[in-house]
PDB file of C-alpha atoms in Angstrom:
ATOM      1  CA  UNK J   9     109.680 -29.596 -12.430  1.00  0.00           C
ATOM      2  CA  UNK J  10     107.328 -28.349  -9.735  1.00  0.00           C
ATOM      3  CA  UNK J  11     103.594 -28.593 -10.444  1.00  0.00           C
ATOM      4  CA  UNK J  12     100.643 -27.520  -8.296  1.00  0.00           C
ATOM      5  CA  UNK J  13      97.155 -28.995  -8.612  1.00  0.00           C
ATOM      6  CA  UNK J  14      94.163 -27.541  -6.758  1.00  0.00           C
ATOM      7  CA  UNK J  15      90.954 -29.354  -5.921  1.00  0.00           C
ATOM      8  CA  UNK J  16      87.858 -28.883  -3.780  1.00  0.00           C
ATOM      9  CA  UNK J  17      86.115 -25.919  -5.368  1.00  0.00           C
ATOM     10  CA  UNK J  18      82.415 -25.826  -6.093  1.00  0.00           C
ATOM     11  CA  UNK J  19      79.088 -24.179  -5.390  1.00  0.00           C
ATOM     12  CA  UNK J  20      78.060 -23.502  -1.806  1.00  0.00           C
ATOM     13  CA  UNK J  21      75.349 -21.472  -0.131  1.00  0.00           C
ATOM     14  CA  UNK J  22      76.197 -18.398   1.953  1.00  0.00           C
ATOM     15  CA  UNK J  23      77.306 -19.460   5.402  1.00  0.00           C
ATOM     16  CA  UNK J  24      78.559 -22.790   4.133  1.00  0.00           C
ATOM     17  CA  UNK J  25      82.034 -24.311   4.075  1.00  0.00           C
ATOM     18  CA  UNK J  26      84.471 -25.643   1.523  1.00  0.00           C
ATOM     19  CA  UNK J  27      87.941 -27.112   1.792  1.00  0.00           C
ATOM     20  CA  UNK J  28      90.475 -26.505  -0.971  1.00  0.00           C
ATOM     21  CA  UNK J  29      93.548 -28.676  -1.381  1.00  0.00           C
ATOM     22  CA  UNK J  30      96.789 -28.035  -3.215  1.00  0.00           C
ATOM     23  CA  UNK J  31      99.046 -30.937  -4.093  1.00  0.00           C
ATOM     24  CA  UNK J  32     102.636 -30.201  -5.009  1.00  0.00           C
ATOM     25  CA  UNK J  33     104.706 -32.523  -7.159  1.00  0.00           C
ATOM     26  CA  UNK J  34     108.404 -32.162  -7.836  1.00  0.00           C
ATOM     27  CA  UNK J  35     111.381 -31.407  -5.677  1.00  0.00           C
ATOM     28  CA  UNK J  36     111.421 -28.402  -3.392  1.00  0.00           C
ATOM     29  CA  UNK J  37     114.537 -27.397  -1.519  1.00  0.00           C
ATOM     30  CA  UNK J  38     115.045 -24.935   1.241  1.00  0.00           C
ATOM     31  CA  UNK J  39     112.628 -22.496   2.763  1.00  0.00           C
ATOM     32  CA  UNK J  40     109.375 -21.954   0.901  1.00  0.00           C
ATOM     33  CA  UNK J  41     105.996 -20.350   1.330  1.00  0.00           C
ATOM     34  CA  UNK J  42     102.717 -21.781   0.098  1.00  0.00           C
ATOM     35  CA  UNK J  43      99.774 -19.536  -0.359  1.00  0.00           C
ATOM     36  CA  UNK J  44      96.279 -19.152  -1.701  1.00  0.00           C
ATOM     37  CA  UNK J  45      95.205 -16.248  -3.877  1.00  0.00           C
ATOM     38  CA  UNK J  46      91.896 -15.509  -5.544  1.00  0.00           C
ATOM     39  CA  UNK J  47      90.649 -13.589  -8.526  1.00  0.00           C
ATOM     40  CA  UNK J  48      87.068 -12.522  -8.910  1.00  0.00           C
ATOM     41  CA  UNK J  49      85.699 -11.706 -12.351  1.00  0.00           C
ATOM     42  CA  UNK J  50      86.948  -8.339 -13.516  1.00  0.00           C
ATOM     43  CA  UNK J  51      89.216  -7.925 -10.488  1.00  0.00           C
ATOM     44  CA  UNK J  52      92.914  -8.290  -9.827  1.00  0.00           C
ATOM     45  CA  UNK J  53      94.271 -11.386  -8.170  1.00  0.00           C
ATOM     46  CA  UNK J  54      94.506 -10.889  -4.425  1.00  0.00           C
ATOM     47  CA  UNK J  55      96.243 -12.549  -1.515  1.00  0.00           C
ATOM     48  CA  UNK J  56      94.142 -14.782   0.743  1.00  0.00           C
ATOM     49  CA  UNK J  57      96.469 -16.743   3.040  1.00  0.00           C
ATOM     50  CA  UNK J  58      99.995 -18.135   3.242  1.00  0.00           C
ATOM     51  CA  UNK J  59     101.972 -20.613   5.299  1.00  0.00           C
ATOM     52  CA  UNK J  60     105.709 -21.178   5.525  1.00  0.00           C
ATOM     53  CA  UNK J  61     107.223 -24.633   5.732  1.00  0.00           C
ATOM     54  CA  UNK J  62     107.946 -23.680   9.343  1.00  0.00           C
ATOM     55  CA  UNK J  63     104.228 -23.280   9.986  1.00  0.00           C
ATOM     56  CA  UNK J  64     103.914 -19.482  10.182  1.00  0.00           C
ATOM     57  CA  UNK J  65     100.611 -18.253   8.751  1.00  0.00           C
ATOM     58  CA  UNK J  66      99.243 -14.947   7.465  1.00  0.00           C
ATOM     59  CA  UNK J  67      95.748 -14.005   6.307  1.00  0.00           C
ATOM     60  CA  UNK J  68      94.064 -11.220   4.433  1.00  0.00           C
ATOM     61  CA  UNK J  69      91.866  -9.137   6.714  1.00  0.00           C
ATOM     62  CA  UNK J  70      88.806 -10.102   4.692  1.00  0.00           C
ATOM     63  CA  UNK J  71      89.149 -13.794   5.615  1.00  0.00           C
ATOM     64  CA  UNK J  72      90.603 -13.671   9.135  1.00  0.00           C
ATOM     65  CA  UNK J  73      88.589 -15.780  11.533  1.00  0.00           C
ATOM     66  CA  UNK J  74      86.816 -17.592   8.687  1.00  0.00           C
ATOM     67  CA  UNK J  75      89.595 -19.253   6.671  1.00  0.00           C
ATOM     68  CA  UNK J  76      92.372 -21.499   7.944  1.00  0.00           C
ATOM     69  CA  UNK J  77      95.434 -22.550   5.953  1.00  0.00           C
ATOM     70  CA  UNK J  78      97.328 -25.698   6.857  1.00  0.00           C
ATOM     71  CA  UNK J  79     100.287 -27.502   5.373  1.00  0.00           C
ATOM     72  CA  UNK J  80     101.714 -30.988   5.435  1.00  0.00           C
ATOM     73  CA  UNK J  81     105.379 -31.056   4.453  1.00  0.00           C
ATOM     74  CA  UNK J  82     105.457 -34.850   4.259  1.00  0.00           C
ATOM     75  CA  UNK J  83     102.529 -34.983   1.841  1.00  0.00           C
ATOM     76  CA  UNK J  84     103.477 -31.740   0.041  1.00  0.00           C
ATOM     77  CA  UNK J  85      99.993 -30.327   0.430  1.00  0.00           C
ATOM     78  CA  UNK J  86      98.477 -27.052   1.541  1.00  0.00           C
ATOM     79  CA  UNK J  87      94.784 -26.895   2.390  1.00  0.00           C
ATOM     80  CA  UNK J  88      92.466 -23.943   2.830  1.00  0.00           C
ATOM     81  CA  UNK J  89      89.462 -24.504   5.080  1.00  0.00           C
ATOM     82  CA  UNK J  90      86.845 -21.878   4.301  1.00  0.00           C
ATOM     83  CA  UNK J  91      83.955 -21.370   6.713  1.00  0.00           C
ATOM     84  CA  UNK J  92      81.139 -18.826   6.898  1.00  0.00           C
ATOM     85  CA  UNK J  93      81.462 -18.217   3.187  1.00  0.00           C
ATOM     86  CA  UNK J  94      80.015 -15.033   1.710  1.00  0.00           C
ATOM     87  CA  UNK J  95      78.990 -14.181  -1.858  1.00  0.00           C
ATOM     88  CA  UNK J  96      81.996 -11.861  -2.053  1.00  0.00           C
ATOM     89  CA  UNK J  97      84.266 -14.893  -1.604  1.00  0.00           C
ATOM     90  CA  UNK J  98      83.237 -16.021  -5.080  1.00  0.00           C
ATOM     91  CA  UNK J  99      86.376 -16.260  -7.217  1.00  0.00           C
ATOM     92  CA  UNK J 100      88.859 -18.561  -8.848  1.00  0.00           C
ATOM     93  CA  UNK J 101      91.253 -19.677  -6.131  1.00  0.00           C
ATOM     94  CA  UNK J 102      94.895 -20.296  -7.019  1.00  0.00           C
ATOM     95  CA  UNK J 103      97.571 -22.139  -5.099  1.00  0.00           C
ATOM     96  CA  UNK J 104     101.034 -20.572  -5.101  1.00  0.00           C
ATOM     97  CA  UNK J 105     104.431 -21.837  -4.034  1.00  0.00           C
ATOM     98  CA  UNK J 106     107.297 -19.413  -3.632  1.00  0.00           C
ATOM     99  CA  UNK J 107     110.955 -20.218  -2.986  1.00  0.00           C
ATOM    100  CA  UNK J 108     113.931 -17.877  -2.780  1.00  0.00           C
ATOM    101  CA  UNK J 109     114.383 -18.129  -6.536  1.00  0.00           C
ATOM    102  CA  UNK J 110     111.093 -19.204  -8.127  1.00  0.00           C
ATOM    103  CA  UNK J 111     107.304 -18.989  -7.968  1.00  0.00           C
ATOM    104  CA  UNK J 112     104.784 -21.549  -9.180  1.00  0.00           C
ATOM    105  CA  UNK J 113     101.024 -21.383  -9.698  1.00  0.00           C
ATOM    106  CA  UNK J 114      98.279 -23.937  -9.995  1.00  0.00           C
ATOM    107  CA  UNK J 115      95.575 -23.814 -12.636  1.00  0.00           C
ATOM    108  CA  UNK J 116      92.909 -22.526 -10.245  1.00  0.00           C
ATOM    109  CA  UNK J 117      89.640 -23.869  -8.883  1.00  0.00           C
ATOM    110  CA  UNK J 118      86.300 -22.052  -8.975  1.00  0.00           C
ATOM    111  CA  UNK J 119      84.488 -21.239  -5.750  1.00  0.00           C
ATOM    112  CA  UNK J 120      80.963 -19.881  -6.078  1.00  0.00           C
ATOM    113  CA  UNK J 121      78.972 -18.742  -3.054  1.00  0.00           C
ATOM    114  CA  UNK J 122      75.347 -18.253  -3.978  1.00  0.00           C
ATOM    115  CA  UNK J 123      71.857 -19.142  -2.830  1.00  0.00           C
TER     116      UNK J 123
END
């Protein structure tokens, strides 16, 4: 069974940086996409960034130029480097893995940007 575990959240001041990591356990076959989503309090979950196992990346407009997603197929990880953080980036961040037949979510990690 595939499981995703996020780590790296926390409290940071505006303008600061955080790095989130997602570790995948279990067997994954074929083409897949790993992504990061976030959900602020009272808001719907929204897309942040994604990467295919071929290395193609996509970003939400709100994070372009500030966030970078990277993946390591050998280690089954997907990291999200977040720079120039803003208060509006405050949310619970979720890791997602999507195959042609299934989708899996992590439990989420809180990111709070505040002075």
